[in-house]
mmCIF file of C-alpha atoms and ligand atoms in Angstrom:
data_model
loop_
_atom_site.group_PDB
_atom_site.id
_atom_site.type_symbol
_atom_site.label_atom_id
_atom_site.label_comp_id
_atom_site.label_asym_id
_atom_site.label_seq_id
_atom_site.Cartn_x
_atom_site.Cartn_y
_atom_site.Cartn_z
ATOM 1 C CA UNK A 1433 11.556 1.313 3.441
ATOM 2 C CA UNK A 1434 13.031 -1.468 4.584
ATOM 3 C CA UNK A 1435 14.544 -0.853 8.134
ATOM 4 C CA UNK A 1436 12.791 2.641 8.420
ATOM 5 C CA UNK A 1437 16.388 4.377 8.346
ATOM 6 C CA UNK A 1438 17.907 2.745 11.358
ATOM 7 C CA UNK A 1439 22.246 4.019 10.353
ATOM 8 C CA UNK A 1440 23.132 0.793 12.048
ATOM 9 C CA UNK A 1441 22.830 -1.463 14.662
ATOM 10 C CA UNK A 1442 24.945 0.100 17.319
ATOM 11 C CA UNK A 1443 22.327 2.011 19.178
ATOM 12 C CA UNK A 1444 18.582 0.945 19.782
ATOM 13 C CA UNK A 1445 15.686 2.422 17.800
ATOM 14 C CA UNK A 1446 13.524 4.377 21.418
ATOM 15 C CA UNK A 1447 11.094 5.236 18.131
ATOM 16 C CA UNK A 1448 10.010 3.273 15.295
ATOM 17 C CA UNK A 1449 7.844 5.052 12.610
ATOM 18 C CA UNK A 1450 5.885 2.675 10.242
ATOM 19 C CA UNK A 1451 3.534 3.780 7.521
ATOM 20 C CA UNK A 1452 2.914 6.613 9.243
ATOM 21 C CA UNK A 1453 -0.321 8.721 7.981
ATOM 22 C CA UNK A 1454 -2.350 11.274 9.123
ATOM 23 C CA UNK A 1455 -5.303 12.580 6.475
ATOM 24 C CA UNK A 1456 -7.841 14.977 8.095
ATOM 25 C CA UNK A 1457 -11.233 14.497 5.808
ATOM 26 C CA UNK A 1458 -12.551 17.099 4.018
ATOM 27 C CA UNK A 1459 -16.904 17.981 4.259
ATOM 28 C CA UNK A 1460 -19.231 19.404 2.102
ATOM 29 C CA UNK A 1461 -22.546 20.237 1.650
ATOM 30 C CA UNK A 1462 -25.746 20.610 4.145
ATOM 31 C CA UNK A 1463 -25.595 17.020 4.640
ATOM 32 C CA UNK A 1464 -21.752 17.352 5.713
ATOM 33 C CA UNK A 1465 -20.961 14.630 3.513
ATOM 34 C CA UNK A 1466 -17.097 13.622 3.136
ATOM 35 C CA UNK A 1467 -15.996 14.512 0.094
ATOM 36 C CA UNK A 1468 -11.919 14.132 0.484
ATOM 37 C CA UNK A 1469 -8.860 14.127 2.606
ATOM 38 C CA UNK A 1470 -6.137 16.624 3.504
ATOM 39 C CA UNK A 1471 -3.099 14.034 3.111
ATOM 40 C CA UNK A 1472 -1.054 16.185 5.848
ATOM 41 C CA UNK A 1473 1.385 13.357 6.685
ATOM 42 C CA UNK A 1474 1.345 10.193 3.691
ATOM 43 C CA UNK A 1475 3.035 6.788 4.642
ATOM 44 C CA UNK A 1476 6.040 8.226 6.467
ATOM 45 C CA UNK A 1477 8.650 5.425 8.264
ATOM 46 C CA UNK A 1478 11.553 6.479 10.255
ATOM 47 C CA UNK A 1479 13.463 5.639 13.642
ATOM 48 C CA UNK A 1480 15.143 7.897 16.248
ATOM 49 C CA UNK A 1481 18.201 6.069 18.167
ATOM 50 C CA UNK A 1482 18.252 6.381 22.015
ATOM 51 C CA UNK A 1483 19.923 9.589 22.594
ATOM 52 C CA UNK A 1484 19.874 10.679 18.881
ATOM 53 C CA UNK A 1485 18.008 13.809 17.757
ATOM 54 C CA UNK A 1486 16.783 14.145 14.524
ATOM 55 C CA UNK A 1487 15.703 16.604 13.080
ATOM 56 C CA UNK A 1488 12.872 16.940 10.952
ATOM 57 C CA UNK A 1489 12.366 19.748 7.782
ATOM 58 C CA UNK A 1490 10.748 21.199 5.349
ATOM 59 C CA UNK A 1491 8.943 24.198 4.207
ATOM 60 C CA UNK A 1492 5.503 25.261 5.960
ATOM 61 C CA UNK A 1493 2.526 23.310 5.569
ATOM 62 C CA UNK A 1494 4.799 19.822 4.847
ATOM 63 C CA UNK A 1495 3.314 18.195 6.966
ATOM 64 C CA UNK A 1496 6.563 18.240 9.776
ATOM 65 C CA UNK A 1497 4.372 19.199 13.239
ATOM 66 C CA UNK A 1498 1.477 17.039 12.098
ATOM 67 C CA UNK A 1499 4.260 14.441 12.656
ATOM 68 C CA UNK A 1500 5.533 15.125 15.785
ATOM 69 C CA UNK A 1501 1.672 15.398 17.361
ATOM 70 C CA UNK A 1502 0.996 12.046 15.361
ATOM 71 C CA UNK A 1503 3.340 10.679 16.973
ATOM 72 C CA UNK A 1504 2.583 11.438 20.653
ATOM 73 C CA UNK A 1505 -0.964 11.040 19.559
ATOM 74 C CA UNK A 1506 -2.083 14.682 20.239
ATOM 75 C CA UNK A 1507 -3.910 13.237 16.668
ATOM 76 C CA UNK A 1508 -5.357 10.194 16.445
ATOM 77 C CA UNK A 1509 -3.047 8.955 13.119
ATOM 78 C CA UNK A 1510 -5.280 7.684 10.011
ATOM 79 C CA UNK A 1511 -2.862 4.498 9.543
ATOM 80 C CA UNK A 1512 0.618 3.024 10.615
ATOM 81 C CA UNK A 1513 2.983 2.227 13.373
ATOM 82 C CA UNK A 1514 4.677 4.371 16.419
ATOM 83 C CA UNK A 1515 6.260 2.355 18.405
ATOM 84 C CA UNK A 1516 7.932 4.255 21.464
ATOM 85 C CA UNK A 1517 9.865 2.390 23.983
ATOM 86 C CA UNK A 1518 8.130 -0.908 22.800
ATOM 87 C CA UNK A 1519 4.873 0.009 22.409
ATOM 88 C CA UNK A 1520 2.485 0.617 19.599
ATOM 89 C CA UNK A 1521 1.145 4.347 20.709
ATOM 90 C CA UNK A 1522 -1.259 4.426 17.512
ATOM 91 C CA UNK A 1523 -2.927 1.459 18.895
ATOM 92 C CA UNK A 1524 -3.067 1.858 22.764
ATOM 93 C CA UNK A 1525 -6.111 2.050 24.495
ATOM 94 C CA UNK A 1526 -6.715 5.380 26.234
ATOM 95 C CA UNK A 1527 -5.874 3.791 29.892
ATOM 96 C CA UNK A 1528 -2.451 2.481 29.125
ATOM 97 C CA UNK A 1529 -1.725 5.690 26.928
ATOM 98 C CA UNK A 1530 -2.098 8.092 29.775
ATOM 99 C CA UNK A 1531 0.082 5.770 31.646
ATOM 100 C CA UNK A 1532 2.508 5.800 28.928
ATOM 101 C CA UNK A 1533 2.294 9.941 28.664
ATOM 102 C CA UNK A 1534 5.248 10.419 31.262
ATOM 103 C CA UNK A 1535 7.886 9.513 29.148
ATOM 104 C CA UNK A 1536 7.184 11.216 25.866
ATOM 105 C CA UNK A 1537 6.723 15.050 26.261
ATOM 106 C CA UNK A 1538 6.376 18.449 23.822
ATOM 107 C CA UNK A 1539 7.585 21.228 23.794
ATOM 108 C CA UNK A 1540 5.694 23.912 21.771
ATOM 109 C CA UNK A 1541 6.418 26.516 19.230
ATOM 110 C CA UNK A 1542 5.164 29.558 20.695
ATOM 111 C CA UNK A 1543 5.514 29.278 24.769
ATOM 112 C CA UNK A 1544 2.991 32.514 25.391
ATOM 113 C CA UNK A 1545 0.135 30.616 23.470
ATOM 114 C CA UNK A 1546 1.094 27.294 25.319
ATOM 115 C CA UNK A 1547 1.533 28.295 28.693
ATOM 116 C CA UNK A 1548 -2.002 29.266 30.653
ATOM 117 C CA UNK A 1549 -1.643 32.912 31.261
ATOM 118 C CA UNK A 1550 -3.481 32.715 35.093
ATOM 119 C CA UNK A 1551 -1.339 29.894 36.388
ATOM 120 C CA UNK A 1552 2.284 30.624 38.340
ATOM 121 C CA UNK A 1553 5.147 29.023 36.817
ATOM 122 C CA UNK A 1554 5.287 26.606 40.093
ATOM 123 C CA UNK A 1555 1.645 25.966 39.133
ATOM 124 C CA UNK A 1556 2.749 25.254 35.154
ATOM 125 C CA UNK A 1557 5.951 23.368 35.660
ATOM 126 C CA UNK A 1558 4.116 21.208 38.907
ATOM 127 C CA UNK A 1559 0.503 20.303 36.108
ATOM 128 C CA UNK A 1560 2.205 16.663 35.290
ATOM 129 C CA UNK A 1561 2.812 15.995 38.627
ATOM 130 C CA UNK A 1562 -0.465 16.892 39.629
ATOM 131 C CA UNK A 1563 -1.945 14.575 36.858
ATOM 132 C CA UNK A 1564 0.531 11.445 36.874
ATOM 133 C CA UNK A 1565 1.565 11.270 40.457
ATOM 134 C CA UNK A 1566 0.040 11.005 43.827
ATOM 135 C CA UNK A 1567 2.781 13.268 45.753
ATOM 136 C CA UNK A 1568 2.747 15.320 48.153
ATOM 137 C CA UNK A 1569 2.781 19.597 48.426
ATOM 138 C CA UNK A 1570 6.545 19.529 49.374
ATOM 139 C CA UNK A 1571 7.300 16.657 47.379
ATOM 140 C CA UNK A 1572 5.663 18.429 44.277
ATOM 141 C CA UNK A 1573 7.440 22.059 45.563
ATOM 142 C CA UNK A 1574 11.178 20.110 45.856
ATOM 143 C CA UNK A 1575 10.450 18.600 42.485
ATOM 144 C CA UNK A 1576 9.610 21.754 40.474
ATOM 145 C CA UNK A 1577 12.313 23.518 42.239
ATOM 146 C CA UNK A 1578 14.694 21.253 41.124
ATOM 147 C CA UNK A 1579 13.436 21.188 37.611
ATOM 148 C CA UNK A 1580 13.543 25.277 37.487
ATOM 149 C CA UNK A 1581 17.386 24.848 38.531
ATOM 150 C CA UNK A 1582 17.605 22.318 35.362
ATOM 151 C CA UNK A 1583 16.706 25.113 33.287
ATOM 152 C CA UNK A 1584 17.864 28.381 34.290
ATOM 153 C CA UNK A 1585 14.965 29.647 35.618
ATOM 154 C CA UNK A 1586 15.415 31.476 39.299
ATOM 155 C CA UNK A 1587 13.362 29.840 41.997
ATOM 156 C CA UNK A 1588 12.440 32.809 43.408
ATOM 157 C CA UNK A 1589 10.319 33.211 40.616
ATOM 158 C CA UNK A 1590 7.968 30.218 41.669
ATOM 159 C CA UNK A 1591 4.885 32.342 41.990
ATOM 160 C CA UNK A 1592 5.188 34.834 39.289
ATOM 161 C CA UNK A 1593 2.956 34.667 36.085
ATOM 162 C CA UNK A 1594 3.837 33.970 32.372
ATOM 163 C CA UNK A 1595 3.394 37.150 31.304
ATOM 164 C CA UNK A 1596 6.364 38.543 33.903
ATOM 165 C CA UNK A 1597 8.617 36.895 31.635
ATOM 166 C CA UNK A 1598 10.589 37.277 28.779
ATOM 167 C CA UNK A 1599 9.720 35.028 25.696
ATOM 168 C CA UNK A 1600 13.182 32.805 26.206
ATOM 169 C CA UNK A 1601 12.394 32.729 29.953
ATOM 170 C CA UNK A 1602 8.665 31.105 28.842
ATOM 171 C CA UNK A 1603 10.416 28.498 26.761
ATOM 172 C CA UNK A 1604 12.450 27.339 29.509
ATOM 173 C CA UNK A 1605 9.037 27.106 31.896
ATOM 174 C CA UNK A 1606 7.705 25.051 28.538
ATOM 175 C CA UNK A 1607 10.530 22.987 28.832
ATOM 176 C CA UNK A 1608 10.584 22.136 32.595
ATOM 177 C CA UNK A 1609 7.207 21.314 32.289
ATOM 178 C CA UNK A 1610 8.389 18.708 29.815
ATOM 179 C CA UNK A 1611 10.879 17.933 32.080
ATOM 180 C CA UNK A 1612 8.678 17.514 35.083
ATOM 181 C CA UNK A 1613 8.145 13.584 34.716
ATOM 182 C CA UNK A 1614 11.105 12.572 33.509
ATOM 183 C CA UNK A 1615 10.342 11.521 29.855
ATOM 184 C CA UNK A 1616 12.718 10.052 27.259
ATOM 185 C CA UNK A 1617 11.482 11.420 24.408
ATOM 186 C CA UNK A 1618 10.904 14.751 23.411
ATOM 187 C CA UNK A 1619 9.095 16.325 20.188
ATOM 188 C CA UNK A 1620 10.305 19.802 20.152
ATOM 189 C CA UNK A 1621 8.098 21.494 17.781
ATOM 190 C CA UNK A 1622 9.819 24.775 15.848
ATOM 191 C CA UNK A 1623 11.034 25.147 19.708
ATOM 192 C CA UNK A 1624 13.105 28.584 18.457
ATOM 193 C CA UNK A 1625 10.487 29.954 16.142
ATOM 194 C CA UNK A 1626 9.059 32.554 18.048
ATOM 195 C CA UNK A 1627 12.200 34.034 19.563
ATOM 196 C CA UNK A 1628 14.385 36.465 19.154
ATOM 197 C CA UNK A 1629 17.365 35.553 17.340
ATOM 198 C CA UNK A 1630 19.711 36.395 20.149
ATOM 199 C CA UNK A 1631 18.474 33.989 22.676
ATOM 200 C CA UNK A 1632 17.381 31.278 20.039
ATOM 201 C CA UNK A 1633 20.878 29.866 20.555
ATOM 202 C CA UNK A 1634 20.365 29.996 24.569
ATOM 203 C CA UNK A 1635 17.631 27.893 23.935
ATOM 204 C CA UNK A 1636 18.650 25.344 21.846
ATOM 205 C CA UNK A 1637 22.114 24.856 23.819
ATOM 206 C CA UNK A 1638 19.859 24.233 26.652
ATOM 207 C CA UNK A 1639 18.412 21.384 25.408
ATOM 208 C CA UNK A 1640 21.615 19.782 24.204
ATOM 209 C CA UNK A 1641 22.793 20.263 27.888
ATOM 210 C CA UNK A 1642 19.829 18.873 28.873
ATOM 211 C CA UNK A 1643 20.025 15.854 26.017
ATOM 212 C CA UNK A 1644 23.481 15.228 27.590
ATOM 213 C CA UNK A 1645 22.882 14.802 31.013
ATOM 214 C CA UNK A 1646 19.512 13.298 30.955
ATOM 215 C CA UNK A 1647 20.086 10.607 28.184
ATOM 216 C CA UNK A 1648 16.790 12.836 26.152
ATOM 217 C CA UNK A 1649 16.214 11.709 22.317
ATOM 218 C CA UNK A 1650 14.964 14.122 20.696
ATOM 219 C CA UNK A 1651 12.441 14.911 17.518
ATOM 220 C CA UNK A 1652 13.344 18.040 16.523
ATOM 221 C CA UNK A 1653 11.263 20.039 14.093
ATOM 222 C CA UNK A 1654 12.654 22.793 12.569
ATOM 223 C CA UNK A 1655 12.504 25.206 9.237
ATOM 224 C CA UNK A 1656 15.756 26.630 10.712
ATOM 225 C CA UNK A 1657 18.063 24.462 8.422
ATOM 226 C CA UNK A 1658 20.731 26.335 9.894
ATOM 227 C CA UNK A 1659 19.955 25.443 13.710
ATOM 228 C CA UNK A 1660 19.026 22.092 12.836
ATOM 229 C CA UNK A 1661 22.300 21.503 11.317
ATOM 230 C CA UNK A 1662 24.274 22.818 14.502
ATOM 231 C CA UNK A 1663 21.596 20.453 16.398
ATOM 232 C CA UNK A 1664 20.751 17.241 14.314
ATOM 233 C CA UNK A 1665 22.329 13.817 14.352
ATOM 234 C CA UNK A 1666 20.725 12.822 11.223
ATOM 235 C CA UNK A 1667 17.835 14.947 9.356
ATOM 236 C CA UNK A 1668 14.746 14.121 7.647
ATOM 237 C CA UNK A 1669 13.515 16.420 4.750
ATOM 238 C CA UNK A 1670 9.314 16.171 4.299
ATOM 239 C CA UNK A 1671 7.493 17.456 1.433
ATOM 240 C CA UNK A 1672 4.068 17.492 0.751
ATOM 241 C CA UNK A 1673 3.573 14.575 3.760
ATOM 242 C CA UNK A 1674 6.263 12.364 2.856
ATOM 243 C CA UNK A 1675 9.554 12.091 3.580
ATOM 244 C CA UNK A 1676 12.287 12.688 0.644
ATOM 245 C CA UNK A 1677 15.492 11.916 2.273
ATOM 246 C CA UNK A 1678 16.687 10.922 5.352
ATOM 247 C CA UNK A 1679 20.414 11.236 5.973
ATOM 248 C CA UNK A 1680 22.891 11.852 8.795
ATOM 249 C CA UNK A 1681 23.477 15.778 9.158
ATOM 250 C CA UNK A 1682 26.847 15.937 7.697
ATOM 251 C CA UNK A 1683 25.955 14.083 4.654
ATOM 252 C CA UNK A 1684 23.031 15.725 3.823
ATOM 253 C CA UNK A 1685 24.510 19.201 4.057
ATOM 254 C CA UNK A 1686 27.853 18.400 2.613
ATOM 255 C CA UNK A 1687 26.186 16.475 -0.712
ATOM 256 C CA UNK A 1688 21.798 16.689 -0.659
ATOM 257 C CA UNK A 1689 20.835 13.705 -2.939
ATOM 258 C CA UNK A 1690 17.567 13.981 -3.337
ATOM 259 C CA UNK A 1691 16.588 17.460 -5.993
ATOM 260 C CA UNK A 1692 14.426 18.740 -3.479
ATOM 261 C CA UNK A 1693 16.849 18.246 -0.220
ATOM 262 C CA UNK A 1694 19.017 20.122 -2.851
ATOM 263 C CA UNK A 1695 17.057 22.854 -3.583
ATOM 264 C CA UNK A 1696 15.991 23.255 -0.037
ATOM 265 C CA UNK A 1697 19.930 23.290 1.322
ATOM 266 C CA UNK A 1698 20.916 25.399 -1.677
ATOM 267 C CA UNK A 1699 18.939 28.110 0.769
ATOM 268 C CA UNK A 1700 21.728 27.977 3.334
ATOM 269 C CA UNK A 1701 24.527 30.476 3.815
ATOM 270 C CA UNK A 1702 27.685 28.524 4.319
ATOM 271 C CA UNK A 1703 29.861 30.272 7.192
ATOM 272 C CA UNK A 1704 33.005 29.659 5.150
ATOM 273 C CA UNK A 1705 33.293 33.207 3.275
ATOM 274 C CA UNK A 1706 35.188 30.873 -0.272
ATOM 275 C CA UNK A 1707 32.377 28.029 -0.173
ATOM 276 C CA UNK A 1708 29.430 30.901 0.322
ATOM 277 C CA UNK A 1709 31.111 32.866 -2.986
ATOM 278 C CA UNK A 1710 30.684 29.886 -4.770
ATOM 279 C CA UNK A 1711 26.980 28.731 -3.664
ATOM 280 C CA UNK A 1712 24.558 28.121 -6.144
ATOM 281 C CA UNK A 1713 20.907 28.823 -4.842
ATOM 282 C CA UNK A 1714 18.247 26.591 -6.789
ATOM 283 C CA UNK A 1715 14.796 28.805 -7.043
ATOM 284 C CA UNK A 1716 11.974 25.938 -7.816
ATOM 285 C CA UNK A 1717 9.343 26.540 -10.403
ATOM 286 C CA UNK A 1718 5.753 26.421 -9.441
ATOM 287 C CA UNK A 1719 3.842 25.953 -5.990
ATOM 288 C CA UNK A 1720 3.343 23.282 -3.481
ATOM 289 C CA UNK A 1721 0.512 21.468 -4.847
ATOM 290 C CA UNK A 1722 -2.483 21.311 -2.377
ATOM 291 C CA UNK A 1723 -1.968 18.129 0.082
ATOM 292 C CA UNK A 1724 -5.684 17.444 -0.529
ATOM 293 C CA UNK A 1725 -5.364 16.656 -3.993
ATOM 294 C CA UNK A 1726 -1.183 15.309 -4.381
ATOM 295 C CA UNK A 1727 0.360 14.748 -7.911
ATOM 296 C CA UNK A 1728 0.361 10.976 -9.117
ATOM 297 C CA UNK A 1729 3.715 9.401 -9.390
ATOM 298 C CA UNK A 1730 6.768 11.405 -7.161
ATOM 299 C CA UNK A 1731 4.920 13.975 -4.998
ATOM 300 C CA UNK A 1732 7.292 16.794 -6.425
ATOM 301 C CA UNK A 1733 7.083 15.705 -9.904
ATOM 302 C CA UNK A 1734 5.456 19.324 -10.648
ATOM 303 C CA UNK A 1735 8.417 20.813 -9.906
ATOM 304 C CA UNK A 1736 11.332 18.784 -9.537
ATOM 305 C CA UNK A 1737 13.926 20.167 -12.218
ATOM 306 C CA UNK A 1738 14.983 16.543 -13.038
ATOM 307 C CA UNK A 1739 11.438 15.169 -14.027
ATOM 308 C CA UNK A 1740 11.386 12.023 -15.676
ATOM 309 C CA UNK A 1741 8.099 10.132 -17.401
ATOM 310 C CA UNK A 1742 8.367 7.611 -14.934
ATOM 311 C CA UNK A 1743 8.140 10.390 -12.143
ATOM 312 C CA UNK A 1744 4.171 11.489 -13.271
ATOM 313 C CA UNK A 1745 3.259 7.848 -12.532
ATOM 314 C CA UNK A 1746 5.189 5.572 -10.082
ATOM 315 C CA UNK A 1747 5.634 7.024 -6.396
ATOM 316 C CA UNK A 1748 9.259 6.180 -5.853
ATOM 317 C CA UNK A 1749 9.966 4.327 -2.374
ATOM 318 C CA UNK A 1750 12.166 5.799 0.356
ATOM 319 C CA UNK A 1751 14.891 3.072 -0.261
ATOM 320 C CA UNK A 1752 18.813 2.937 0.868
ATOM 321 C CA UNK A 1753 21.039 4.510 -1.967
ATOM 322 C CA UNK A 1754 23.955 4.626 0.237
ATOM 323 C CA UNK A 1755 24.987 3.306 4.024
ATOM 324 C CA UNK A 1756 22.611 5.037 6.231
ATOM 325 C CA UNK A 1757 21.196 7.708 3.353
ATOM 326 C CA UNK A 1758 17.615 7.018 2.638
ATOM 327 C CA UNK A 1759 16.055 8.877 -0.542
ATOM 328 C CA UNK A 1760 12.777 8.607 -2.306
ATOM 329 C CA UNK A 1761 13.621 9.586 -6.091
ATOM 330 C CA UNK A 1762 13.453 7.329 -9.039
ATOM 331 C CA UNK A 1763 17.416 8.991 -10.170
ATOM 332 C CA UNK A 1764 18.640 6.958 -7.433
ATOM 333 C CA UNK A 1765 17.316 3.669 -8.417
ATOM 334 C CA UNK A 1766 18.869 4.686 -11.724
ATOM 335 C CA UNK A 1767 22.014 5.666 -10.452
ATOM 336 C CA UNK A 1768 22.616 2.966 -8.631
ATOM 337 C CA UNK A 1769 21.937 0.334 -11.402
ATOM 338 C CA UNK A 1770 24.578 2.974 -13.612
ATOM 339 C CA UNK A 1771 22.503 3.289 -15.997
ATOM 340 C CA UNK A 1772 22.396 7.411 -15.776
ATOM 341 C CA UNK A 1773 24.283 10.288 -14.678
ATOM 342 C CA UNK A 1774 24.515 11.223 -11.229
ATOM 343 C CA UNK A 1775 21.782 13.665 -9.914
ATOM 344 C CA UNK A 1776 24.847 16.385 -9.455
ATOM 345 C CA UNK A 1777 25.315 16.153 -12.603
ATOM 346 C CA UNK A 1778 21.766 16.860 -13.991
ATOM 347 C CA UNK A 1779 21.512 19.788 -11.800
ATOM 348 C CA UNK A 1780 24.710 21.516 -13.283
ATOM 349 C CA UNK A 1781 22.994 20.934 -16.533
ATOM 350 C CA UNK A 1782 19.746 22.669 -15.648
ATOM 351 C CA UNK A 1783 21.832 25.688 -14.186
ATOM 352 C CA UNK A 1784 23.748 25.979 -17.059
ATOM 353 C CA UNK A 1785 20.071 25.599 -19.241
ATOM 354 C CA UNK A 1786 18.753 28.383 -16.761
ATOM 355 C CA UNK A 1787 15.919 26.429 -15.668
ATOM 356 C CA UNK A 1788 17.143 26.383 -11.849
ATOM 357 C CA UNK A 1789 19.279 29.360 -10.592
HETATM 358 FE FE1 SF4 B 1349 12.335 14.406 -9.349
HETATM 359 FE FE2 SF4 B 1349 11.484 12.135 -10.413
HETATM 360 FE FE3 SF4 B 1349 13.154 12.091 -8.362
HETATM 361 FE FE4 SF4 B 1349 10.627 12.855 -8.028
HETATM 362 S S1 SF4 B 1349 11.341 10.818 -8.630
HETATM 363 S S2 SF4 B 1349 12.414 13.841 -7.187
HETATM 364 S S3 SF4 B 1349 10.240 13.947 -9.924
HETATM 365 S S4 SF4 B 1349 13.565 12.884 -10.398
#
């Protein structure tokens, strides 16, 4: 891809995703010889605007949170560029990384696994400081304070314990902690995952309080498609370690080009009662294929309902099909050079064929 889907020049990339791959190698035998790779995240490009969030989908195991911990280098990536704030993180030595660390945080899926059960919250939320800065006691104490009034959380619970707390009340210590240094970039992985609906909203309109009045860009990784649509600038739809299409939010949920961004979104209830009578849910054939051993050609060309020859043996390339909408599918290339009928097309013939419902 040529511009790794930058919408425009207006705003500045913060983070600039080249190549991107992470493959975790596979041994066998007594001699624990390497015999493969799991290809968890495959040549993936992409940039995030200052301020933008974007989020990131796709079903389990696609590869989405091996991303977001490639890209803060949680793993060391196999191959490829992440530039954040002007720097290549997959090539810094471990000195400057750690001073880089400050300003690009996580927050984690599941805050009771992620938070250490025998520290207070003061204790939690103050860790960073502890590690990055040479402050002192009150300093430290003003500082996480302050950062527990940022998120809701009641300072007179300073020196209570994780397990006091409810689960949305342990996401909001997760996210101070973030907080606690003041990054500019965030990877919020499946953030809302492990809460109860009901306060899943709390949550996320936290951090787009937070996004606003802190100037935060955010990675956010999501199989919510709903929440990521009420949350996303632009999204980014993985399968099987690549990325299929990038597009902004509205877009992508108002007209999916890529078959499987279609298929996915076709899994959405639409809160307008006429448009979700008239919704047409694609089922796909098949199952993922294993990322250890991906198809030749288009990585869902086992069961993409618009297979072409061409699909079984040339990957297609994440190009621009339309201002700003990135998609990897050899239809586009196609469509664009009118020489075949437009992907919505096809799909109303397969429906009508019964091979998709
Ligand atoms: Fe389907 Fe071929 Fe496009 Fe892949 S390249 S999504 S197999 S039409």
């Amino acid at each position: 891809m040529a511009d790794g889907g930058s919408p425009g020049a207006l705003r500045k990339p913060l983070v600039s995703v080249r190549g991107l791959k992470m493959h975790f190698p596979i041994y066998a035998g007594i001699l624990r010889r390497k015999v493969g790779a799991v290809k968890a995240v495959d040549g993936v490009s992409f940039d995030i605007l200052e301020g933008e969030t974007l989020g990131l989908v796709g079903e389990s195991g696609c590869g989405k949170s091996t991303v977001g911990r490639a890209l803060l280098r949680l793993y060391e990536p196999t191959a490829g560029q992440v530039v954040i704030g002007g720097e290549d993180i997959a090539s810094l030595p471990p000195d400057a990384l750690r001073r880089k660390r400050p300003m690009m945080q996580m927050v984690f899926q599941d805050p009771q696994a992620s938070l250490n059960p025998r520290m207070t919250v003061a204790a939690i939320i103050g860790e960073p400081l502890d590690e990055h800065t040479d402050w002192d006691e009150d300093k430290k104490t003003a500082r996480v304070y302050e950062l527990m009034d940022q998120v809701g959380l009641n300072r007179r619970f300073a020196n209570r314990y994780p397990h006091e707390f409810s689960g949305g009340q342990r996401q909001r210590i997760g996210i101070a902690r973030a907080l606690a240094l003041n990054p500019r970039f965030i990877v919020c992985d499946e953030p809302i995952a492990a809460l109860d609906v009901s306060i899943q909203a709390q949550v996320v309109n936290l951090l787009e309080d937070l996004q606003d009045r802190l100037g935060l860009t955010y990675l956010f990784i999501s199989h919510d498609l709903s929440m990521v649509r009420h949350i996303a600038d632009r999204v980014a739809v993985m399968y099987l370690g690549q990325i299929a299409e990038l597009s902004p939010r509205e877009a992508l949920y108002a007209r999916p080009l890529h078959p499987y961004a279609r298929a996915l979104l076709s899994a959405v209830p639409e809160a307008d009662p006429t448009l979700e009578a008239t919704r047409q849910r694609i089922i796909l054939k098949g199952d993922v294929p294993s990322p250890a051993n991906p198809p030749k050609g288009c990585n869902f060309c086992t069961r993409c309902p618009q297979v072409m020859a061409v699909c079984r043996d040339v990957e297609p390339e994440l190009a621009e099909v339309e201002p700003g909408r990135f998609v990897a599918c050899h239809l586009m290339a196609m469509d664009t050079a009118g020489g075949h009928a437009s992907p919505g097309a096809e799909v109303r013939e397969h429906n009508q064929q019964g091979e998709v419902k």
